[in-house]
Short mmCIF file of C-alpha atoms in Angstrom, two decimals:
data_model
loop_
_atom_site.label_atom_id
_atom_site.label_comp_id
_atom_site.label_asym_id
_atom_site.label_seq_id
_atom_site.Cartn_x
_atom_site.Cartn_y
_atom_site.Cartn_z
CA UNK X 1 111.25 133.53 153.41
CA UNK X 2 113.06 133.59 150.38
CA UNK X 3 112.09 135.04 147.15
CA UNK X 4 109.74 133.02 144.91
CA UNK X 5 111.39 131.49 142.41
CA UNK X 6 108.56 129.78 140.32
CA UNK X 7 106.99 132.74 139.08
CA UNK X 8 110.51 133.88 137.78
CA UNK X 9 110.94 130.43 136.23
CA UNK X 10 107.88 130.24 134.62
CA UNK X 11 107.79 133.79 132.97
CA UNK X 12 109.25 133.93 129.78
CA UNK X 13 110.23 137.19 128.48
CA UNK X 14 108.26 138.53 125.67
CA UNK X 15 109.77 137.10 122.30
CA UNK X 16 109.92 138.81 118.93
CA UNK X 17 107.57 137.19 116.54
CA UNK X 18 109.29 136.23 113.08
CA UNK X 19 107.24 137.33 110.31
CA UNK X 20 107.09 133.92 108.38
CA UNK X 21 103.76 132.52 107.07
CA UNK X 22 102.98 128.66 107.75
CA UNK X 23 99.71 126.85 107.19
CA UNK X 24 98.02 126.23 110.65
CA UNK X 25 97.93 122.67 111.54
CA UNK X 26 94.78 120.83 112.14
CA UNK X 27 93.11 120.93 115.23
CA UNK X 28 90.46 120.26 117.63
CA UNK X 29 87.23 122.11 116.82
CA UNK X 30 86.85 122.84 120.56
CA UNK X 31 90.73 124.50 120.74
CA UNK X 32 90.56 128.12 121.31
CA UNK X 33 92.63 130.16 118.91
CA UNK X 34 96.29 131.01 120.34
CA UNK X 35 96.78 134.60 120.89
CA UNK X 36 99.72 136.50 118.95
CA UNK X 37 102.02 137.19 119.85
CA UNK X 38 102.65 134.63 122.40
CA UNK X 39 102.33 135.85 126.23
CA UNK X 40 104.83 134.76 128.54
CA UNK X 41 104.66 130.95 130.15
CA UNK X 42 102.38 130.75 133.07
CA UNK X 43 101.83 128.16 135.58
CA UNK X 44 101.38 126.87 139.18
CA UNK X 45 103.97 125.38 141.07
CA UNK X 46 106.36 125.08 144.32
CA UNK X 47 110.04 126.00 144.62
CA UNK X 48 112.40 124.75 147.45
CA UNK X 49 115.69 126.85 148.04
CA UNK X 50 118.41 125.32 150.19
CA UNK X 51 120.18 127.47 152.92
CA UNK X 52 123.26 129.02 152.56
CA UNK X 53 126.09 126.42 152.28
CA UNK X 54 123.71 123.70 151.16
CA UNK X 55 122.89 122.54 147.68
CA UNK X 56 119.87 120.75 146.00
CA UNK X 57 121.53 117.57 144.97
CA UNK X 58 118.32 115.98 143.52
CA UNK X 59 114.70 115.68 143.20
CA UNK X 60 112.58 112.70 142.65
CA UNK X 61 108.84 111.83 142.53
CA UNK X 62 106.26 109.57 140.84
CA UNK X 63 103.75 111.99 138.70
CA UNK X 64 100.66 110.68 137.64
CA UNK X 65 99.60 111.70 134.38
CA UNK X 66 96.25 113.28 133.28
CA UNK X 67 95.46 113.03 129.74
CA UNK X 68 93.10 116.04 129.65
CA UNK X 69 93.33 119.73 129.10
CA UNK X 70 93.10 121.73 125.96
CA UNK X 71 95.81 123.48 123.86
CA UNK X 72 95.10 126.57 121.22
CA UNK X 73 95.24 126.95 117.50
CA UNK X 74 98.23 128.37 116.32
CA UNK X 75 97.99 131.40 114.02
CA UNK X 76 99.85 131.06 110.57
CA UNK X 77 102.72 133.48 111.95
CA UNK X 78 103.20 131.77 115.00
CA UNK X 79 106.49 130.33 115.90
CA UNK X 80 106.15 128.44 119.14
CA UNK X 81 104.32 125.45 119.49
CA UNK X 82 101.36 125.12 122.09
CA UNK X 83 101.80 122.88 125.16
CA UNK X 84 101.21 122.25 128.49
CA UNK X 85 103.65 120.10 130.93
CA UNK X 86 103.92 118.88 134.47
CA UNK X 87 107.55 118.19 135.80
CA UNK X 88 110.30 118.35 138.61
CA UNK X 89 113.17 120.34 138.00
CA UNK X 90 116.43 122.06 139.14
CA UNK X 91 117.15 125.70 138.23
CA UNK X 92 119.80 127.62 138.38
CA UNK X 93 119.71 130.50 140.86
CA UNK X 94 122.28 132.98 140.20
CA UNK X 95 121.44 136.21 138.78
CA UNK X 96 117.78 135.07 138.47
CA UNK X 97 116.54 132.16 136.59
CA UNK X 98 118.49 131.48 134.04
CA UNK X 99 118.26 127.57 133.28
CA UNK X 100 116.73 124.59 134.05
CA UNK X 101 116.76 120.81 133.79
CA UNK X 102 113.50 119.28 133.91
CA UNK X 103 111.35 115.78 133.17
CA UNK X 104 107.80 114.85 133.44
CA UNK X 105 105.07 114.72 131.02
CA UNK X 106 103.97 117.19 128.12
CA UNK X 107 100.56 117.69 126.20
CA UNK X 108 101.28 118.85 122.74
CA UNK X 109 100.17 117.90 119.02
CA UNK X 110 101.05 115.04 117.03
CA UNK X 111 101.71 114.91 113.22
CA UNK X 112 98.05 115.24 112.52
CA UNK X 113 97.55 118.29 114.80
CA UNK X 114 95.56 115.92 117.56
CA UNK X 115 96.52 116.24 121.11
CA UNK X 116 98.93 113.87 122.52
CA UNK X 117 100.71 113.14 125.45
CA UNK X 118 104.30 112.11 125.91
CA UNK X 119 107.10 111.75 128.51
CA UNK X 120 109.59 114.74 128.11
CA UNK X 121 113.11 115.80 129.38
CA UNK X 122 114.84 119.26 128.79
CA UNK X 123 118.61 120.30 129.38
CA UNK X 124 119.82 123.52 128.38
CA UNK X 125 121.89 122.07 125.45
CA UNK X 126 118.81 120.83 124.05
CA UNK X 127 117.08 123.93 123.57
CA UNK X 128 113.39 122.39 122.84
CA UNK X 129 111.56 119.75 124.81
CA UNK X 130 112.54 115.93 124.15
CA UNK X 131 109.58 113.99 123.99
CA UNK X 132 109.62 110.35 124.28
CA UNK X 133 107.31 107.51 125.46
CA UNK X 134 104.24 109.04 123.90
CA UNK X 135 100.95 107.31 124.37
CA UNK X 136 101.03 106.50 128.16
CA UNK X 137 97.53 106.08 129.49
CA UNK X 138 95.70 108.36 131.68
CA UNK X 139 96.62 107.60 135.23
CA UNK X 140 100.08 106.19 134.59
CA UNK X 141 102.53 107.00 137.27
CA UNK X 142 106.05 107.34 135.97
CA UNK X 143 109.04 107.49 138.65
CA UNK X 144 111.12 110.46 137.78
CA UNK X 145 114.23 111.68 138.99
CA UNK X 146 117.18 114.54 138.69
CA UNK X 147 120.52 113.68 140.24
CA UNK X 148 123.70 115.04 140.64
CA UNK X 149 126.73 112.98 139.47
CA UNK X 150 129.89 112.26 141.60
CA UNK X 151 133.18 113.15 140.36
CA UNK X 152 135.29 116.39 139.86
CA UNK X 153 132.79 117.86 137.43
CA UNK X 154 129.18 117.05 138.81
CA UNK X 155 126.43 116.80 135.72
CA UNK X 156 122.67 116.70 136.48
CA UNK X 157 121.62 113.24 135.64
CA UNK X 158 117.87 113.23 134.35
CA UNK X 159 116.70 109.72 134.59
CA UNK X 160 113.04 107.85 134.04
CA UNK X 161 112.58 105.13 136.51
CA UNK X 162 109.49 103.76 134.72
CA UNK X 163 106.24 102.65 136.14
CA UNK X 164 107.59 99.64 138.33
CA UNK X 165 106.81 101.40 141.80
CA UNK X 166 110.18 102.82 142.79
CA UNK X 167 113.38 104.33 141.52
CA UNK X 168 115.60 101.29 141.11
CA UNK X 169 115.33 100.49 137.37
CA UNK X 170 116.19 104.00 135.68
CA UNK X 171 117.30 104.93 132.14
CA UNK X 172 119.11 107.99 131.96
CA UNK X 173 117.91 110.47 129.44
CA UNK X 174 120.32 113.45 129.85
CA UNK X 175 123.56 113.85 131.89
CA UNK X 176 125.45 116.80 130.21
CA UNK X 177 124.59 119.83 132.15
CA UNK X 178 127.04 120.86 134.73
CA UNK X 179 125.79 121.18 138.09
CA UNK X 180 125.20 124.87 139.28
CA UNK X 181 126.77 126.51 142.19
CA UNK X 182 123.39 127.67 143.23
CA UNK X 183 120.54 125.93 142.56
CA UNK X 184 116.92 125.22 143.64
CA UNK X 185 114.13 122.72 143.27
CA UNK X 186 110.73 123.30 141.31
CA UNK X 187 107.80 121.07 140.75
CA UNK X 188 105.20 122.70 138.33
CA UNK X 189 102.37 122.57 135.73
CA UNK X 190 103.24 124.62 133.26
CA UNK X 191 101.79 126.29 129.62
CA UNK X 192 102.67 128.79 127.19
CA UNK X 193 100.03 130.99 125.71
CA UNK X 194 99.25 131.92 129.43
CA UNK X 195 95.64 131.06 130.66
CA UNK X 196 94.24 130.08 127.19
CA UNK X 197 95.59 126.56 127.18
CA UNK X 198 93.99 124.41 129.92
CA UNK X 199 96.53 122.47 131.88
CA UNK X 200 96.26 118.95 132.87
CA UNK X 201 94.23 117.41 135.58
CA UNK X 202 90.75 118.54 136.98
CA UNK X 203 89.22 118.91 140.30
CA UNK X 204 88.14 115.58 140.61
CA UNK X 205 90.93 113.86 139.29
CA UNK X 206 94.30 115.90 139.86
CA UNK X 207 98.06 115.55 138.53
CA UNK X 208 99.89 114.36 141.54
CA UNK X 209 103.44 114.71 142.26
CA UNK X 210 104.26 112.14 144.90
CA UNK X 211 101.94 109.03 146.30
CA UNK X 212 101.39 107.38 149.32
CA UNK X 213 104.55 105.43 149.18
CA UNK X 214 107.01 107.65 147.52
CA UNK X 215 106.50 111.29 148.34
CA UNK X 216 108.07 114.24 146.21
CA UNK X 217 111.73 113.95 147.84
CA UNK X 218 114.73 116.36 147.60
CA UNK X 219 118.47 115.39 148.13
CA UNK X 220 120.48 118.03 150.09
CA UNK X 221 123.71 117.48 151.73
CA UNK X 222 121.68 115.31 154.50
CA UNK X 223 120.34 113.02 151.94
CA UNK X 224 116.89 112.63 150.71
CA UNK X 225 113.75 114.08 152.59
CA UNK X 226 110.20 114.48 151.84
CA UNK X 227 109.88 117.09 154.87
CA UNK X 228 110.79 120.38 152.75
CA UNK X 229 109.15 123.91 153.24
CA UNK X 230 107.65 124.34 149.66
CA UNK X 231 107.34 128.30 148.62
CA UNK X 232 104.23 128.14 146.22
CA UNK X 233 104.09 130.63 143.23
CA UNK X 234 101.33 132.74 141.94
CA UNK X 235 100.07 132.16 138.42
CA UNK X 236 98.53 135.07 136.59
CA UNK X 237 95.71 132.70 135.19
CA UNK X 238 94.99 132.47 138.95
CA UNK X 239 91.06 131.70 138.52
CA UNK X 240 91.93 128.45 136.31
CA UNK X 241 95.33 127.31 137.11
CA UNK X 242 95.19 125.52 140.59
CA UNK X 243 97.38 123.40 143.01
CA UNK X 244 97.57 122.43 146.40
CA UNK X 245 99.91 120.89 149.01
CA UNK X 246 98.54 117.63 150.80
CA UNK X 247 101.45 117.84 152.93
CA UNK X 248 104.28 115.48 153.32
CA UNK X 249 105.65 115.85 149.81
CA UNK X 250 102.22 115.18 148.16
CA UNK X 251 101.64 118.26 145.67
CA UNK X 252 98.63 118.50 143.21
CA UNK X 253 97.91 120.59 140.48
CA UNK X 254 94.53 121.11 137.97
CA UNK X 255 92.62 123.26 135.88
CA UNK X 256 89.53 124.26 137.10
CA UNK X 257 87.99 124.47 133.70
CA UNK X 258 88.45 120.81 132.88
CA UNK X 259 85.41 118.51 133.46
CA UNK X 260 84.72 114.70 133.03
CA UNK I 15 108.40 132.82 103.12
CA UNK I 16 111.14 130.70 102.94
CA UNK I 17 111.03 128.29 100.23
CA UNK I 18 111.14 124.74 101.07
CA UNK I 19 113.66 122.02 100.23
CA UNK I 20 112.48 118.41 99.14
CA UNK I 21 114.92 115.71 99.70
CA UNK I 22 116.17 114.13 96.50
CA UNK I 23 116.11 110.11 96.87
CA UNK I 24 118.79 109.41 94.32
CA UNK I 25 120.13 106.87 96.71
CA UNK I 26 123.47 108.89 96.94
CA UNK I 27 124.90 109.25 100.01
CA UNK I 28 126.32 112.21 101.06
CA UNK I 29 128.05 111.87 104.40
CA UNK I 30 129.08 115.02 106.34
CA UNK I 31 127.28 117.58 104.87
CA UNK I 32 125.32 119.83 107.11
CA UNK I 33 121.88 120.87 106.27
CA UNK I 34 121.53 123.40 109.09
CA UNK I 35 118.60 125.13 107.20
CA UNK I 36 117.00 121.76 105.62
CA UNK I 37 113.19 121.91 105.67
CA UNK I 38 112.71 118.35 105.66
CA UNK I 39 109.09 117.40 106.26
CA UNK I 40 107.37 120.32 105.09
CA UNK I 41 105.79 118.77 101.95
CA UNK I 42 104.21 115.68 100.77
CA UNK I 43 105.05 112.16 101.82
CA UNK I 44 108.02 110.79 100.14
CA UNK I 45 107.01 107.48 100.24
CA UNK I 46 104.92 105.99 97.43
CA UNK I 47 101.83 103.51 98.50
CA UNK I 48 103.14 99.78 99.41
CA UNK I 49 106.76 100.72 99.42
CA UNK I 50 109.31 98.00 99.87
CA UNK I 51 111.66 97.50 102.68
CA UNK I 52 114.07 99.65 100.76
CA UNK I 53 112.93 103.07 102.24
CA UNK I 54 114.50 106.54 101.14
CA UNK I 55 117.36 106.95 102.91
CA UNK I 56 118.69 110.04 104.57
CA UNK I 57 121.14 111.90 101.96
CA UNK I 58 122.73 114.35 104.69
CA UNK I 59 123.81 114.51 107.84
CA UNK I 60 120.91 116.46 109.74
CA UNK I 61 121.56 118.40 113.41
CA UNK I 62 118.72 117.79 115.24
CA UNK I 63 119.42 119.59 118.59
CA UNK I 64 121.79 119.19 121.57
CA UNK I 65 124.36 117.07 119.63
CA UNK I 66 121.51 114.76 118.45
CA UNK I 67 122.50 113.67 115.11
CA UNK I 68 120.69 112.08 112.02
CA UNK I 69 122.96 110.44 109.65
CA UNK I 70 122.72 108.82 106.48
CA UNK I 71 122.34 104.89 106.53
CA UNK I 72 124.92 102.61 104.99
CA UNK I 73 124.01 101.15 101.94
CA UNK I 74 123.76 98.02 103.06
CA UNK I 75 121.61 98.69 105.85
CA UNK I 76 118.43 96.05 105.80
CA UNK I 77 115.95 97.24 108.43
CA UNK I 78 113.58 94.60 109.60
CA UNK I 79 110.52 96.80 109.01
CA UNK I 80 109.09 99.02 106.39
CA UNK I 81 108.72 102.57 107.36
CA UNK I 82 105.03 101.73 107.20
CA UNK I 83 105.13 98.63 109.32
CA UNK I 84 107.01 100.88 111.90
CA UNK I 85 104.62 103.73 112.12
CA UNK I 86 101.71 101.11 112.36
CA UNK I 87 103.78 99.63 115.26
CA UNK I 88 104.02 103.06 116.94
CA UNK I 89 100.30 104.09 116.44
CA UNK I 90 99.22 101.04 118.72
CA UNK I 91 101.02 102.57 121.55
CA UNK I 92 100.31 106.14 120.46
CA UNK I 93 96.58 105.91 119.96
CA UNK I 94 96.30 109.50 119.35
CA UNK I 95 96.67 108.70 115.81
CA UNK I 96 93.59 107.77 114.54
CA UNK I 97 94.80 105.19 111.67
CA UNK I 98 98.01 103.28 110.99
CA UNK I 99 98.87 104.99 107.74
CA UNK I 100 101.74 107.90 107.79
CA UNK I 101 99.89 110.87 107.57
CA UNK I 102 100.28 112.53 104.36
CA UNK I 103 102.00 115.69 105.59
CA UNK I 104 104.96 113.55 107.07
CA UNK I 105 107.84 112.47 105.19
CA UNK I 106 110.18 109.68 106.15
CA UNK I 107 113.65 108.90 105.75
CA UNK I 108 115.96 105.53 107.00
CA UNK I 109 119.06 106.69 108.89
CA UNK I 110 121.38 106.27 111.75
CA UNK I 111 120.44 108.09 114.85
CA UNK I 112 122.87 109.10 117.45
CA UNK I 113 121.81 110.73 120.94
CA UNK I 114 124.33 111.41 123.19
CA UNK I 115 123.39 111.47 126.97
CA UNK I 116 126.91 113.10 128.23
CA UNK I 117 129.98 112.32 129.81
CA UNK I 118 129.04 110.18 132.79
CA UNK I 119 130.36 106.75 131.75
CA UNK I 120 133.16 105.26 133.29
CA UNK I 121 136.01 107.48 133.73
CA UNK I 122 133.86 110.26 132.26
CA UNK I 123 133.33 108.62 128.81
CA UNK I 124 130.29 109.64 126.82
CA UNK I 125 127.01 107.58 127.24
CA UNK I 126 124.44 107.56 124.46
CA UNK I 127 120.75 107.05 124.34
CA UNK I 128 120.89 106.00 120.74
CA UNK I 129 124.38 105.39 119.08
CA UNK I 130 124.36 105.15 115.38
CA UNK I 131 121.05 103.24 115.93
CA UNK I 132 118.99 102.45 112.65
CA UNK I 133 115.92 104.45 112.81
CA UNK I 134 113.06 106.14 110.60
CA UNK I 135 112.90 109.75 110.89
CA UNK I 136 109.36 111.05 110.25
CA UNK I 137 109.58 114.45 110.00
CA UNK I 138 106.62 117.35 109.44
CA UNK I 139 105.94 121.00 109.73
CA UNK I 140 105.49 121.83 113.32
CA UNK I 141 107.04 124.72 115.25
CA UNK I 142 109.25 124.11 118.60
CA UNK I 143 108.13 123.75 122.38
CA UNK I 144 110.01 125.55 124.75
CA UNK I 145 109.54 124.50 128.19
CA UNK I 146 112.24 126.30 129.55
CA UNK I 147 111.34 130.35 128.75
CA UNK I 148 113.34 131.74 126.04
CA UNK I 149 113.98 135.67 125.67
CA UNK I 150 114.26 135.30 121.81
CA UNK I 151 112.81 132.18 119.64
CA UNK I 152 116.08 130.92 118.12
CA UNK I 153 115.88 130.34 114.45
CA UNK I 154 114.65 127.18 113.29
CA UNK I 155 112.87 125.31 110.27
CA UNK I 156 109.81 124.36 112.53
CA UNK I 157 110.48 120.98 111.69
CA UNK I 158 109.51 118.11 114.16
CA UNK I 159 111.01 114.68 113.99
CA UNK I 160 109.74 111.37 115.37
CA UNK I 161 112.58 108.61 115.22
CA UNK I 162 111.36 105.00 115.32
CA UNK I 163 113.47 101.93 115.42
CA UNK I 164 113.78 100.53 112.28
CA UNK I 165 113.70 96.82 113.42
CA UNK I 166 111.26 97.21 116.55
CA UNK I 167 109.14 100.46 115.69
CA UNK I 168 110.01 101.51 119.33
CA UNK I 169 109.65 105.28 119.63
CA UNK I 170 113.47 106.79 120.43
CA UNK I 171 112.89 110.39 120.74
CA UNK I 172 110.58 112.90 119.22
CA UNK I 173 111.77 116.71 118.88
CA UNK I 174 112.44 119.61 116.72
CA UNK I 175 115.32 120.56 114.42
CA UNK I 176 117.46 123.55 115.43
CA UNK I 177 119.72 125.74 114.00
CA UNK I 178 123.07 125.83 115.44
#
């Protein structure tokens, strides 16, 4: 069994905090204080690594948004925004986790410091998350995919295929990351400020990756298949960050602290 | 603490000046109440991240919406905002947004999500979100931008300004 990649991908190295004083943004009264310095990222998810000679050419899945969870209140000296995100992605494998392309939903703060939920994508050239389409309603299912383009130099093409129920009407968000020789697929719910932040989803209303019509499917040399051997990662916040594999490419995550 | 710069909305267009350390948005709103369709124009090229550029709008640009109207339309979609008024901590400028996708067009040509699209750029103080773990936070002014199409109010992208 290949080594788990989710924990590596989700574990950020300790950062050096710049001694810059900023006013803290307005925040919900119930949000906890963010720890300082910020701890590594954490999350719950799954990884699939192709066998030798095979590649991860793509991944696609509808993700069902849950507009819940809690962020934390930044200190005046914090330099990293608080967020949680649910996504599908392809990671670079060589030399351990070094890069990723991803797309999904993100929970962060708007200009007034209030929680908002947006779609987002990320590619290495961007450095930060790229939010868009902020304002989807709870329960919205968006069909996301990442595929490798054809040609002498293949690129990872990150696409949003909307809410129409399939992957036929897609908008390309990014296509400038050269495909890696060794890659793997990941599906995850992630947060920074480790465990202080409540991720999206609750036990009775989970974040879904895949549905009864379109399971999470991975494209390799043989094409797309939902029948993949997912390897689950172990979050540090194991008492609260929860996920389960319902089988057949249906994956779910939630935070046990969220209630209606 | 790094001193904040305020934009000088003199109407002068300075094309091609990179403002890599610009701290736009970390201050009070630049627009007066009841502003007209002639919104303050972006006066310098701002490098956002990953090749995204916010450039000055042509002097003859006439958006369909005012900055307030575009924001109000946006808050009907993003209901996390409690009112339709532009928040006091947000600055806004009219400009041209270019957001490249990559060389995946015909024959390897560059494709775009936005290419010289006339937008309002709303900016405020906010430190960036890194969904991919970083070993060291890259230098950045902690400025977040929300770009809305100046004719329709549609959100194009919301992201952070990075120094590169």
